[in-house]
Coordinates of C-alpha atoms in Angstrom, one line a residue:
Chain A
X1 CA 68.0 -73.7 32.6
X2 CA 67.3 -76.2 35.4
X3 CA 67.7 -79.2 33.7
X4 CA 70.6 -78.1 31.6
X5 CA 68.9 -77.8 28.1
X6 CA 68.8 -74.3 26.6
X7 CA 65.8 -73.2 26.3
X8 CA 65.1 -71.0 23.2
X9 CA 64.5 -67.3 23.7
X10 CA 61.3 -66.3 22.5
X11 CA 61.3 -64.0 19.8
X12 CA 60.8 -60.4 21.2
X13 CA 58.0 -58.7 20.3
X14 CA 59.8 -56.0 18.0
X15 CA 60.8 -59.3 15.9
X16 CA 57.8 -60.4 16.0
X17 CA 56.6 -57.3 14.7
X18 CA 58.7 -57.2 11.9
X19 CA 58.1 -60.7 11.0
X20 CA 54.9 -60.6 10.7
X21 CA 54.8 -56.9 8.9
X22 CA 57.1 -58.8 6.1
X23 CA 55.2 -62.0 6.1
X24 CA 51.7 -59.8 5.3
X25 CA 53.5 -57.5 2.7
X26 CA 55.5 -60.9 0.9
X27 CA 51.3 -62.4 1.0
X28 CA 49.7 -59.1 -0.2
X29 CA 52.3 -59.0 -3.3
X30 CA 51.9 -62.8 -4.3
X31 CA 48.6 -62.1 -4.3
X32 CA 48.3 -58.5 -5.9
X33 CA 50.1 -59.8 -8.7
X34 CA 48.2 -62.8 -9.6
X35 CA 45.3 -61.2 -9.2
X36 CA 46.5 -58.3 -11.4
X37 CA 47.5 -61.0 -13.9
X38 CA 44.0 -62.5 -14.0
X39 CA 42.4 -59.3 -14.1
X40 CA 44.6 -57.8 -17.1
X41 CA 44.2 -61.1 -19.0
X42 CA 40.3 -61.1 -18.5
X43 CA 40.0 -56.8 -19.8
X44 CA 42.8 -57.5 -22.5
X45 CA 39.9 -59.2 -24.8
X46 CA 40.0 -56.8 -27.9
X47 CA 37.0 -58.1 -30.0
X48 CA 34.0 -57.7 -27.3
X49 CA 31.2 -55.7 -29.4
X50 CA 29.8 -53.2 -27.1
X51 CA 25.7 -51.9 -26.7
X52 CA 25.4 -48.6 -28.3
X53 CA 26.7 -45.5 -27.0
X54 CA 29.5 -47.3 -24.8
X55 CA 32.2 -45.5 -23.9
X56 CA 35.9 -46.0 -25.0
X57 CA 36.8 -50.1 -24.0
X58 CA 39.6 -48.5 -21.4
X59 CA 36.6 -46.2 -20.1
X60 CA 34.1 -48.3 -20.0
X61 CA 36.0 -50.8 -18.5
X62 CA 36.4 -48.5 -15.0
X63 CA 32.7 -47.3 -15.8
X64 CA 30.6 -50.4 -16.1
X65 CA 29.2 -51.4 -12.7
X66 CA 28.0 -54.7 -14.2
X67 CA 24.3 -53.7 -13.4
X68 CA 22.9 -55.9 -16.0
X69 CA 20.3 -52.9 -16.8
X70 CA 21.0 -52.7 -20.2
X71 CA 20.7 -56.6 -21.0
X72 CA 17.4 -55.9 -18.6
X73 CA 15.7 -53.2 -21.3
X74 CA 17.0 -54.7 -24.4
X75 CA 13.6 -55.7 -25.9
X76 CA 15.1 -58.4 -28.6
X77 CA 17.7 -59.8 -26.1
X78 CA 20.2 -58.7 -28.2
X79 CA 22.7 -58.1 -24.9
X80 CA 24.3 -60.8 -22.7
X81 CA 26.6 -60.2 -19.3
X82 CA 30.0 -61.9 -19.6
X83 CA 29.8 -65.0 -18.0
X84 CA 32.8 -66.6 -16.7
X85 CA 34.5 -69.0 -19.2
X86 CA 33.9 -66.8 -22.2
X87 CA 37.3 -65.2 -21.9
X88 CA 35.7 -61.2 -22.3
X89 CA 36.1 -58.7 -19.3
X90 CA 33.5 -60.6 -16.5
X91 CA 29.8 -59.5 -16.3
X92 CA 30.1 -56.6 -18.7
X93 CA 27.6 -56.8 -21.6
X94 CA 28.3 -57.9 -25.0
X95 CA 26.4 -59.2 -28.0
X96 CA 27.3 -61.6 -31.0
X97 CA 25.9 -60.3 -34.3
X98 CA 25.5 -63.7 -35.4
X99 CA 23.4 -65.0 -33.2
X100 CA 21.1 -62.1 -32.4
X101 CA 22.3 -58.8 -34.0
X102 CA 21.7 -55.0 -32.4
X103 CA 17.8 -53.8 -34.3
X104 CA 18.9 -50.3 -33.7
X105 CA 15.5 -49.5 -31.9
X106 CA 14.9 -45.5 -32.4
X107 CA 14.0 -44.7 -28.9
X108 CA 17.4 -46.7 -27.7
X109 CA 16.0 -48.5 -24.3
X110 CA 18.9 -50.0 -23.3
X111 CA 21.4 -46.5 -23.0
X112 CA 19.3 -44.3 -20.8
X113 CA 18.7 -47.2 -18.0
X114 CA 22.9 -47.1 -18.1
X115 CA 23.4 -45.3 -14.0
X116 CA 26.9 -45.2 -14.5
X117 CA 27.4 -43.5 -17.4
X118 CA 29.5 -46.2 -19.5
X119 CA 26.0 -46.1 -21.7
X120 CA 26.8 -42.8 -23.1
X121 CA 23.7 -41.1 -24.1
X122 CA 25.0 -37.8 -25.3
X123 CA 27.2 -39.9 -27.7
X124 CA 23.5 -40.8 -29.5
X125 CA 22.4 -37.5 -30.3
X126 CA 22.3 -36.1 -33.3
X127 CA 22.7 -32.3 -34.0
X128 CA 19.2 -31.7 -33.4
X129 CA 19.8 -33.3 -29.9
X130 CA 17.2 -36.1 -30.7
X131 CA 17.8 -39.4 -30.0
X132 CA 19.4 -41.4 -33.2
X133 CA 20.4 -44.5 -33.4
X134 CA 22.7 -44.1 -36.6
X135 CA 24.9 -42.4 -34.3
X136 CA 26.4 -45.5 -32.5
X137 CA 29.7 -46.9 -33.0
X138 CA 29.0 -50.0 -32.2
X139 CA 31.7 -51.4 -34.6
X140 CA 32.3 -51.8 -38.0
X141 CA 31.4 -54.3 -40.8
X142 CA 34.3 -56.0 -42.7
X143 CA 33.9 -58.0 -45.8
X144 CA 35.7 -60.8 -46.3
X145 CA 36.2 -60.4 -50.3
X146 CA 38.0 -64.4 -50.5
X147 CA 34.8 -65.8 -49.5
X148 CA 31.6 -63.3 -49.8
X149 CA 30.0 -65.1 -53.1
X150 CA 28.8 -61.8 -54.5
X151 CA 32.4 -61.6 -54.7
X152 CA 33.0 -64.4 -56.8
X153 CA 30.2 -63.2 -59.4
X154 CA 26.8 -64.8 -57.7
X155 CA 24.0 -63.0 -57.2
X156 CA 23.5 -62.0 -53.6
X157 CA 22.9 -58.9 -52.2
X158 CA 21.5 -60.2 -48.3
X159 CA 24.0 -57.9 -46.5
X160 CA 22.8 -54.9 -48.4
X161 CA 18.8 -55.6 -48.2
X162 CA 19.7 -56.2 -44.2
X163 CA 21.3 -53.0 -43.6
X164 CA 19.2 -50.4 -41.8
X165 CA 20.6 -47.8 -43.6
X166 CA 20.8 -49.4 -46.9
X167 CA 22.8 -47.3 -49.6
X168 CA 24.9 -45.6 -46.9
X169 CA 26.3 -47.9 -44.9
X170 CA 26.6 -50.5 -47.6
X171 CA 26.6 -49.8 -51.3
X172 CA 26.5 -52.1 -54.3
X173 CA 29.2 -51.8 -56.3
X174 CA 28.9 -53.2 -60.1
X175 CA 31.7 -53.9 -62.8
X176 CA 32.0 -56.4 -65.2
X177 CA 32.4 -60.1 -65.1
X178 CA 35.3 -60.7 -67.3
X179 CA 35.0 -64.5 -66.9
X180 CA 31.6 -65.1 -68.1
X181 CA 31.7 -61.9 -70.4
X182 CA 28.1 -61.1 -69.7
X183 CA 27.7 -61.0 -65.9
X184 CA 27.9 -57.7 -63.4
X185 CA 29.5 -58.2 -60.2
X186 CA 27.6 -56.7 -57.6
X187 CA 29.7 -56.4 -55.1
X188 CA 29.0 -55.3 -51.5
X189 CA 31.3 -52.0 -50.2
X190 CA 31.0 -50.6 -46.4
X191 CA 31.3 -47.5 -45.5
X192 CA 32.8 -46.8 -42.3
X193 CA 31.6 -43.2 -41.8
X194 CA 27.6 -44.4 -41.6
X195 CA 28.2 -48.5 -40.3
X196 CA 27.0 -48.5 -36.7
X197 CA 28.2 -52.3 -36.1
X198 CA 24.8 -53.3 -35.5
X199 CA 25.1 -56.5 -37.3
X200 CA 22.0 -57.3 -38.9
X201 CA 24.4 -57.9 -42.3
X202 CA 26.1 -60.3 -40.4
X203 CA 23.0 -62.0 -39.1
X204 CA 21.7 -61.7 -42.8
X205 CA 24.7 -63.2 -44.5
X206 CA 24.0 -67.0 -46.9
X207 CA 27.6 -68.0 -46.1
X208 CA 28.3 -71.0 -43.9
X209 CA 30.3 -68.9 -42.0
X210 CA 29.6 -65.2 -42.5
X211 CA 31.6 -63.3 -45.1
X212 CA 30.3 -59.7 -43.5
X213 CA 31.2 -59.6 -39.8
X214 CA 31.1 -56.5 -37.1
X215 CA 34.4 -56.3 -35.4
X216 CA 35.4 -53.3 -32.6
X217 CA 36.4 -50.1 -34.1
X218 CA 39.8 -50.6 -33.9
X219 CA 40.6 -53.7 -34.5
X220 CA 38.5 -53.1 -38.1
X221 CA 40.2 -49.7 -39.2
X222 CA 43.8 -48.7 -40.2
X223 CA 45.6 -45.7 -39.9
X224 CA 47.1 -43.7 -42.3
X225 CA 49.0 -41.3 -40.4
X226 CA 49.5 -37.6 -40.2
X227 CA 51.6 -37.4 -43.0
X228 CA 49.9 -38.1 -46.4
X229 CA 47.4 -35.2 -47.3
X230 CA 44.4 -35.6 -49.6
X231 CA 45.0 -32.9 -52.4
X232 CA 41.5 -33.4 -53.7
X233 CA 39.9 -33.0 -50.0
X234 CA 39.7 -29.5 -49.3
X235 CA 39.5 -30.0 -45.2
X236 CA 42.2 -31.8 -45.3
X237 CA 44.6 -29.6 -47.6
X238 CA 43.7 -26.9 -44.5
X239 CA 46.6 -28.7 -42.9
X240 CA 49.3 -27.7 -45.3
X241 CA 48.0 -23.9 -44.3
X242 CA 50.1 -23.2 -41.5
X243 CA 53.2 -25.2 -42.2
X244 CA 56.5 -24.5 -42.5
X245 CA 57.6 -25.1 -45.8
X246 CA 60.8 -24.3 -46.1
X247 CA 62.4 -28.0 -46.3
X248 CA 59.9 -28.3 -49.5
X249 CA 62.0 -25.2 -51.2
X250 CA 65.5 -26.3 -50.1
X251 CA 67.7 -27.3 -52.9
X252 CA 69.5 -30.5 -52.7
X253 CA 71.8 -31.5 -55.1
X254 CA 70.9 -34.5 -57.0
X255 CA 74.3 -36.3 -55.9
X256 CA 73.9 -36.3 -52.3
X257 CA 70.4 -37.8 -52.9
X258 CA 71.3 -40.6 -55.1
X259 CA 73.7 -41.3 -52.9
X260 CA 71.4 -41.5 -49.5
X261 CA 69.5 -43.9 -51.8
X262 CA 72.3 -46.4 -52.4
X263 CA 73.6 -46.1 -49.5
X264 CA 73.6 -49.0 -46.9
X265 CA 74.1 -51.2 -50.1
X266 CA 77.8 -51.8 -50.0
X267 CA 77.8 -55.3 -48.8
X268 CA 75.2 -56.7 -50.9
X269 CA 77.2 -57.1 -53.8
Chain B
X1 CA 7.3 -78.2 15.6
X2 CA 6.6 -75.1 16.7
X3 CA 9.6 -74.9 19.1
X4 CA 11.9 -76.0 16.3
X5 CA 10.6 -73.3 13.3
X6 CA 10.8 -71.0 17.0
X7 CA 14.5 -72.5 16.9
X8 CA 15.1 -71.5 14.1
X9 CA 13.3 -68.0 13.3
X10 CA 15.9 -65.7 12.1
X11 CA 17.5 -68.4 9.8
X12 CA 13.8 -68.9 8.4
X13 CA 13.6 -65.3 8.0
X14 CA 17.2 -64.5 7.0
X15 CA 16.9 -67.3 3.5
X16 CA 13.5 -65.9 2.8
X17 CA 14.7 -62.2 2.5
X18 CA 18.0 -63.5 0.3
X19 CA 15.5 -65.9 -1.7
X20 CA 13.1 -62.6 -1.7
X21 CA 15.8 -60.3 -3.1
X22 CA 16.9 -62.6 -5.5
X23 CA 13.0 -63.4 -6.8
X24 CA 12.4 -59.6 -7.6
X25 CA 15.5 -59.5 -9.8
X26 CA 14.6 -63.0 -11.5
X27 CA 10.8 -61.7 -12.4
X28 CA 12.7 -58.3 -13.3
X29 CA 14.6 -59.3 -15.8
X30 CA 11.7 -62.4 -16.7
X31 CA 8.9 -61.1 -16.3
X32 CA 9.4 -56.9 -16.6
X33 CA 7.9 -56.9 -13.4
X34 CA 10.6 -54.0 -12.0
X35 CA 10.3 -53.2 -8.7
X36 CA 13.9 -54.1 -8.2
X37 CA 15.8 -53.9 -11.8
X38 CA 19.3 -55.0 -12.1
X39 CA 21.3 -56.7 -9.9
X40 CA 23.5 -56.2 -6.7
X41 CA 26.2 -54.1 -8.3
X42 CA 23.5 -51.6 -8.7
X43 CA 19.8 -51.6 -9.3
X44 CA 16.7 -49.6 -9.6
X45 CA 14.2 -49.5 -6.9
X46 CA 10.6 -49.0 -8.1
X47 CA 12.3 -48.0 -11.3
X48 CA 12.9 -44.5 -9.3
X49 CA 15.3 -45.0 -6.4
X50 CA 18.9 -45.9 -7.5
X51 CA 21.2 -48.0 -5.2
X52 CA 24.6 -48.7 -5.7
X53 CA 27.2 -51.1 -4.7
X54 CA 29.1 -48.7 -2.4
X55 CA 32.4 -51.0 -2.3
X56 CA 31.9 -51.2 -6.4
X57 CA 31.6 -46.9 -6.8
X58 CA 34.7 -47.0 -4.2
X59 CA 36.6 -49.3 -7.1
X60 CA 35.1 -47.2 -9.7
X61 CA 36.3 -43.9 -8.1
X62 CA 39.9 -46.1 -7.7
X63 CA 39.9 -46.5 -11.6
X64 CA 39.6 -43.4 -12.5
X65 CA 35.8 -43.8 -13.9
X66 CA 33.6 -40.5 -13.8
X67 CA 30.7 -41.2 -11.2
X68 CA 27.2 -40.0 -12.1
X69 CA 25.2 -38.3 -9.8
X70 CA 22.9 -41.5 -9.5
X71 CA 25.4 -44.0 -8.7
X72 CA 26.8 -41.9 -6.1
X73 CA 23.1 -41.3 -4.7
X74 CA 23.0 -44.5 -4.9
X75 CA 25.4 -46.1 -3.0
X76 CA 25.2 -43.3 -0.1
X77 CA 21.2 -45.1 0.0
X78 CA 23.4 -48.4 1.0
X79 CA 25.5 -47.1 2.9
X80 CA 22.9 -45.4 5.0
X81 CA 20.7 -48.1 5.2
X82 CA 23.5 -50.8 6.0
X83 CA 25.1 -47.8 8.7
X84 CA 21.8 -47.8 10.2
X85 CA 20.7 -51.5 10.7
X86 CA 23.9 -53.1 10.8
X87 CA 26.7 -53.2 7.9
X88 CA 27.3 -57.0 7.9
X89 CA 23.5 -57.8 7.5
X90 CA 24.3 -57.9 3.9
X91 CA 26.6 -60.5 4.6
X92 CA 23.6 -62.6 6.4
X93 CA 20.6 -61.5 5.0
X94 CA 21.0 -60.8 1.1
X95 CA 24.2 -62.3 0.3
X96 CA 23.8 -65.4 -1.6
X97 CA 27.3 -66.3 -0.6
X98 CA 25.8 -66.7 2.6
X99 CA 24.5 -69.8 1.7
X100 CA 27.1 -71.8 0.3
X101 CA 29.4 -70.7 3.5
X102 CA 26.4 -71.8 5.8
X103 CA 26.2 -74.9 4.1
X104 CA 30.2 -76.0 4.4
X105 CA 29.7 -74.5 7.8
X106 CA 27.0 -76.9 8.9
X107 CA 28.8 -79.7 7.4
X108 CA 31.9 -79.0 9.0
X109 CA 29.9 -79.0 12.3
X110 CA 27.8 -82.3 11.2
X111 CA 31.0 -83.9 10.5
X112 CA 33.2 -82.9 12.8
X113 CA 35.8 -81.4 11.2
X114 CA 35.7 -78.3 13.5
X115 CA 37.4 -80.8 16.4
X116 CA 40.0 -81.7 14.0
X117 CA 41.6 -78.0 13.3
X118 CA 41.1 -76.3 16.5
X119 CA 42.8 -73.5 16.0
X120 CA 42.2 -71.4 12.5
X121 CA 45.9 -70.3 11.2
X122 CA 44.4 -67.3 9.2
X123 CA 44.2 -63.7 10.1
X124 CA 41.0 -62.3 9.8
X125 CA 42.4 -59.0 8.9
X126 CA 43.3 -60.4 5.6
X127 CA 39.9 -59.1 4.3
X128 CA 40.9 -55.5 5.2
X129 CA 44.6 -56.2 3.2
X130 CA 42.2 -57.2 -0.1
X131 CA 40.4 -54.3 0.3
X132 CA 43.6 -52.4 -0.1
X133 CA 44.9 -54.4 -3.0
X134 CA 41.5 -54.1 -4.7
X135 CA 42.2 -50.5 -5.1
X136 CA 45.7 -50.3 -5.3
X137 CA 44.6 -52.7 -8.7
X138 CA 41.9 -51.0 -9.6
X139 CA 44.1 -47.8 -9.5
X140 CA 46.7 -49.4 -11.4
X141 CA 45.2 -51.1 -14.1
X142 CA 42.0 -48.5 -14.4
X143 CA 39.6 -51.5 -14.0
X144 CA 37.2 -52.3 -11.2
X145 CA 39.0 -54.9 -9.6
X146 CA 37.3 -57.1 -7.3
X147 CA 34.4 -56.6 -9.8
X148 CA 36.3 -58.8 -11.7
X149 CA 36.8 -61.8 -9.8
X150 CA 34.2 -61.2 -7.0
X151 CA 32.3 -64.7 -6.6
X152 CA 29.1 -62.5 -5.1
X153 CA 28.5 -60.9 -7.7
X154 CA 29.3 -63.7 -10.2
X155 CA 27.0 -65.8 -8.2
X156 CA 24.1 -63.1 -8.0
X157 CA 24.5 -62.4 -11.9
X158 CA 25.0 -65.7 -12.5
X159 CA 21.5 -66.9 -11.2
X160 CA 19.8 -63.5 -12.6
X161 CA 21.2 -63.6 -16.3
X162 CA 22.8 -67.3 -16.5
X163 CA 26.2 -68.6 -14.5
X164 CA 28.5 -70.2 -17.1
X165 CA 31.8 -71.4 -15.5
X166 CA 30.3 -69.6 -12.3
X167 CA 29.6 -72.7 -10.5
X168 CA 33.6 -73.2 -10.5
X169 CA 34.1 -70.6 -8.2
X170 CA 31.2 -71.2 -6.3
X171 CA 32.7 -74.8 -6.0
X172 CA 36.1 -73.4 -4.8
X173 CA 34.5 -71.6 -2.5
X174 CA 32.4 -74.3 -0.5
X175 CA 35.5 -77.0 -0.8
X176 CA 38.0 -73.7 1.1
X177 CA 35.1 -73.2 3.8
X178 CA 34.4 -76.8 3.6
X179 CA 37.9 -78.5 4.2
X180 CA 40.6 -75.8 4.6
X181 CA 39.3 -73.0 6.8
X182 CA 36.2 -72.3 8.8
X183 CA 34.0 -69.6 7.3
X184 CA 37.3 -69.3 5.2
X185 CA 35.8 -66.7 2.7
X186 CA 33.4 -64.4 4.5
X187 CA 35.1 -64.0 7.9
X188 CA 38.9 -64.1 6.2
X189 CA 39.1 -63.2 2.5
X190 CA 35.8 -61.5 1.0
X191 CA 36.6 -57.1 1.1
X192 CA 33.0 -56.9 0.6
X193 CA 33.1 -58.6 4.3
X194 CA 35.1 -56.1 5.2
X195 CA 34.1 -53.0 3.5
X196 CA 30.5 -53.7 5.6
X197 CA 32.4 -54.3 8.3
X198 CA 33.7 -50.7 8.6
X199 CA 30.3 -49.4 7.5
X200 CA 28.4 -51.1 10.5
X201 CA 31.0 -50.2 13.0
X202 CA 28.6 -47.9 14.5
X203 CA 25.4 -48.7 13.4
X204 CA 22.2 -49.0 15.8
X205 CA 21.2 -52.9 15.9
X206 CA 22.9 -54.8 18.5
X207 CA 23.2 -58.5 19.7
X208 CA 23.3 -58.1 23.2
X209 CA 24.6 -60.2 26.0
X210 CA 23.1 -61.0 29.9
X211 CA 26.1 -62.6 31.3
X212 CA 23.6 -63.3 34.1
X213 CA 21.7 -65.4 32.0
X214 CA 24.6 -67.5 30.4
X215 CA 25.8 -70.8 31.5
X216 CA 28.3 -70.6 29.5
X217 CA 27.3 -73.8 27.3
X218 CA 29.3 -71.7 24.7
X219 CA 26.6 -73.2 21.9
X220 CA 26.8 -69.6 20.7
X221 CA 30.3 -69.5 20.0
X222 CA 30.3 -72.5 18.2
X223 CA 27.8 -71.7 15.8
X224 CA 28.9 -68.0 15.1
X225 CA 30.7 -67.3 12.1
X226 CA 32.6 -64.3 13.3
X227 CA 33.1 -65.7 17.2
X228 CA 35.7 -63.2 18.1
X229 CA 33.1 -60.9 18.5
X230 CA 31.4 -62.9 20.9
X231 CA 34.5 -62.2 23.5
X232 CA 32.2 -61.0 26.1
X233 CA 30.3 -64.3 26.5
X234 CA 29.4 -65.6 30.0
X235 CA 32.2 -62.2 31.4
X236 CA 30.3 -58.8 30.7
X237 CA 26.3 -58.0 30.1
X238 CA 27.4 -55.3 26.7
X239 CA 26.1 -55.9 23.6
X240 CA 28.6 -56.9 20.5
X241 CA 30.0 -54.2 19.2
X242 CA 32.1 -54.8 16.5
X243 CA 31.4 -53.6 13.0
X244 CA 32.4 -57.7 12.0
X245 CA 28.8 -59.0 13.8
X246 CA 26.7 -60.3 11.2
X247 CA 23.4 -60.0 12.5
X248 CA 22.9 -63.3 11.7
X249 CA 21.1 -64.1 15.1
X250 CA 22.3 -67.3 15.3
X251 CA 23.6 -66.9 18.5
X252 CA 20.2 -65.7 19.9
X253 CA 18.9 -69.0 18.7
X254 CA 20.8 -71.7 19.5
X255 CA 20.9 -69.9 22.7
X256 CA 18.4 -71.6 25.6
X257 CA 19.0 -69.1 28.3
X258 CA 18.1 -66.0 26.2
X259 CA 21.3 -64.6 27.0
X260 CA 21.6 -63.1 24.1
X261 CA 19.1 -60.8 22.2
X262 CA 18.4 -57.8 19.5
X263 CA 18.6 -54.6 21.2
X264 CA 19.4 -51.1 19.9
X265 CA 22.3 -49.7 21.0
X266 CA 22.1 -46.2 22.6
X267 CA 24.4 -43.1 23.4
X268 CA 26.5 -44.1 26.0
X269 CA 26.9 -47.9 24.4
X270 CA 25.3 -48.6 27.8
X271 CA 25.8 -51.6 30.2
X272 CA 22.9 -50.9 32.4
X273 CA 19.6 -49.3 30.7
X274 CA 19.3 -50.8 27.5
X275 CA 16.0 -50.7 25.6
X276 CA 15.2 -53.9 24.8

């Protein structure tokens, strides 16, 4: 104040406090949610095929320490960690069916190395409780009927002579070639409820690019939905048991029903 | 010769354990030699003692996973062992992070850039905020978060079972410590840093300090990656007693009045009767 110039308070400590409190939590959000972004982008990959026995992707995602154990015991090298630059969740393992395809060894090496679990090796047994490889779920073969060339009437049958459980997991399916008049299609059919997804048909496939490919679970299957019933599947007709049919009996009369189905029509015409 | 591998002892000894560790994983997953399987996340020792990542499990546990009795055996073994003998002599001795900071490190000393930017404008407490946000994500999102972007494990996967686009963020890493803040990742950013940090808080291994000895050349704060530990230098004879010591042992050898030495620290964190 000597010299006339003001001199600038400094800020109490209570500001100070509050200041820099603010400046961490404004930081700590910038960051949380690019870092959030990243790591939701990286896990949101939907077409990463999985070693046998893995748990649910959500699951396994929280499971998987990353170990490498699995890619360790894997004796055909079938497994690889997610490196970065291949856009799947980072360092958990994958494999491409193209290039080297799961050979569903019996005694399953890489699940029981698995420490955390995300292997799940009580998902591999069958009723017996014996190991079995035609348990896994690894994924699920789709044929790709525009371009498979059995499809178009040639001869081929690769994808079914690959599969390890020929004649369940992939049947031939023959009808008559109405082009040529005396050729059989012999068309290859998949059968969701025996496919593991190990991908030896893939790997097997003549196509320049292969016509049979393993993709997850659910990316590969549809859903019907609850409500249509299969009369000629006796399980399933158990679900009409308990069910209150009284809207089935109720009489509507056949005005009121025409009616709901023109309705919403007016302004078309 | 003699007095300069003498000079340099611990470094000598600290790259041949983090090149040791990473040679049994290589001939593990090469050669199916296992006496150390898998990798730092979590491994198998003599294919019969699991260890665990105890920062990864703490994630896991974050997320939601299910933790098997192994992994948690496991990563109590670490966090024993690291309790024990210090928790930042991962940082030091088996990270290979560790080398890539040393490097940018020694260049910024070689160079001179550490008498350009005097003073560092980052907390070092930020490490402790990530290791809130990691599982604050992990919670949120059900993932392991760091896991997913941690450049330690990337780098030690990476040289065990191939890097990819790894070397980008091992890049990143060496250009921050290199050019915009000294020993920018381990003593700011890295939680794993941190996580150890709190682990070794009380652990038994001790650099200890003879302020009778020092003539406060101050060589040892210049060459110690954590230096705010080092607050005692050339004032009190205690030993360093925060949990954010590496163990490095730098300091011991760059120091020429043995002022500063290994000791193990006993009950009453003693001035006067240490055992040396």
């Amino acid at each position: 104040m000597k010299s006339g110039v003001t001199k600038k308070e400094p800020i109490s400590s209570r500001r100070r406090f509050f200041l820099d409190m603010a400046r961490a939590v404004g930081l700590a959000t910038l960051g949380g949610l690019t870092w959030s972004a990243y790591v939701d982008e990286v896990s949101a990959s939907k077409l990463t095929l999985r070693p046998p026995g893995a748990l649910k992707e959500e699951d396994f995602l929280a499971t998987c320490i990353k170990c490498g154990m699995c890619v360790e015991a894997c004796p055909f090298d079938t497994l690889m960690l997610a490196k970065p630059g291949e856009n799947k969740p980072l360092g958990t393992p994958y494999f491409i069916p193209r290039e080297i395809p799961c050979y569903m060894c019996p005694d399953i090496p890489c699940v029981p190395v698995c420490p955390t679990g995300a292997l799940d090796i009580k998902s591999l047994k069958s009723e017996k409780k014996e190991l079995d490889i035609n348990e896994a779920d690894m994924g699920l073969a789709v044929v790709d009927a525009e371009n498979c060339i059995a499809f178009w009437g040639i001869q081929c049958d690769a994808c079914y002579r690959a599969c390890p459980i020929l004649g369940e997991a992939i049947t031939i399916e023959y009808s008559k070639n109405e082009r040529t008049g005396k050729h059989a299609f012999m068309k290859p059919i998949v059968h969701a409820n025996a496919c593991t997804g190990c991908g030896l048909c893939e790997r097997a496939c003549v196509t320049e690019k292969a016509a049979i490919f393993v993709l997850p679970r659910e990316v590969a299957l549809g859903k019907a939905g609850d409500y249509y019933i299969k009369g000629w599947d006796k399980n399933d007709e158990k679900r009409l048991e308990n069910t209150n049919s009284e809207h089935l009996k109720q009489k509507k009369d056949s005005k009121s029903v025409l009616d709901s189905l023109n309705s919403g029509m007016e302004g078309l015409y | 010769m003699k007095t300069l591998i003498y000079k340099h002892r611990y470094l000598i000894l600290r790259r041949f354990t983090q090149v040791l560790v990473m040679a049994l994983y290589i001939i593990a997953n090469v050669y199916g030699i296992n006496i150390l399987m898998g990798n730092l996340s979590s491994s198998m020792f003599l294919g019969l003692i699991p260890l665990s990542d105890p920062y990864a499990v703490l994630q896991m546990f974050s997320a939601g996973a299910i933790l098997t009795f192994d992994i948690i055996i496991g990563a109590l073994i670490i966090m024993t062992f690291y309790a024990i003998v210090g928790g930042r002599v991962f940082c030091s001795w088996v990270c290979p992070v560790n080398m890539i900071t040393d490097l940018a490190n020694y260049l910024r000393r070689t160079f001179g850039f550490n008498q350009i930017q005097k003073k560092q404008p980052a907390s070092r407490n930020i490490r402790y905020w990530v290791i809130g946000l990691s599982l604050i994500i992990s919670f949120v999102l059900g993932i392991t978060a760091f896991e997913f972007i941690s450049p330690i494990s990337m780098m030690h996967r990476g040289i065990i079972f191939g890097l990819g686009l790894g070397w980008a963020a091992m890049l990143v890493i060496f250009l921050f410590d290199l050019f915009v803040l000294k020993n920018g990742w381990c003593g700011h950013i890295c939680p794993l840093g941190g996580f150890y940090s709190l682990v070794g808080r009380f652990s038994l291994i001790r650099v200890k300090h003879d302020a009778d000895k020092c003539t406060a050349c101050m060589e040892c704060k210049e060459v110690c990656p954590e230096m705010q530990v080092l607050h005692m230098v050339t004032k009190e004879s205690i030993p360093v007693l925060s949990g954010e010591c590496t163990n490095c042992a730098r300091c011991i050898e760059v120091c020429d009045d043995d002022a500063l030495i290994f000791s193990i620290r006993n009950k009453n964190n003693g001035e006067k009767n240490e055992i040396n």
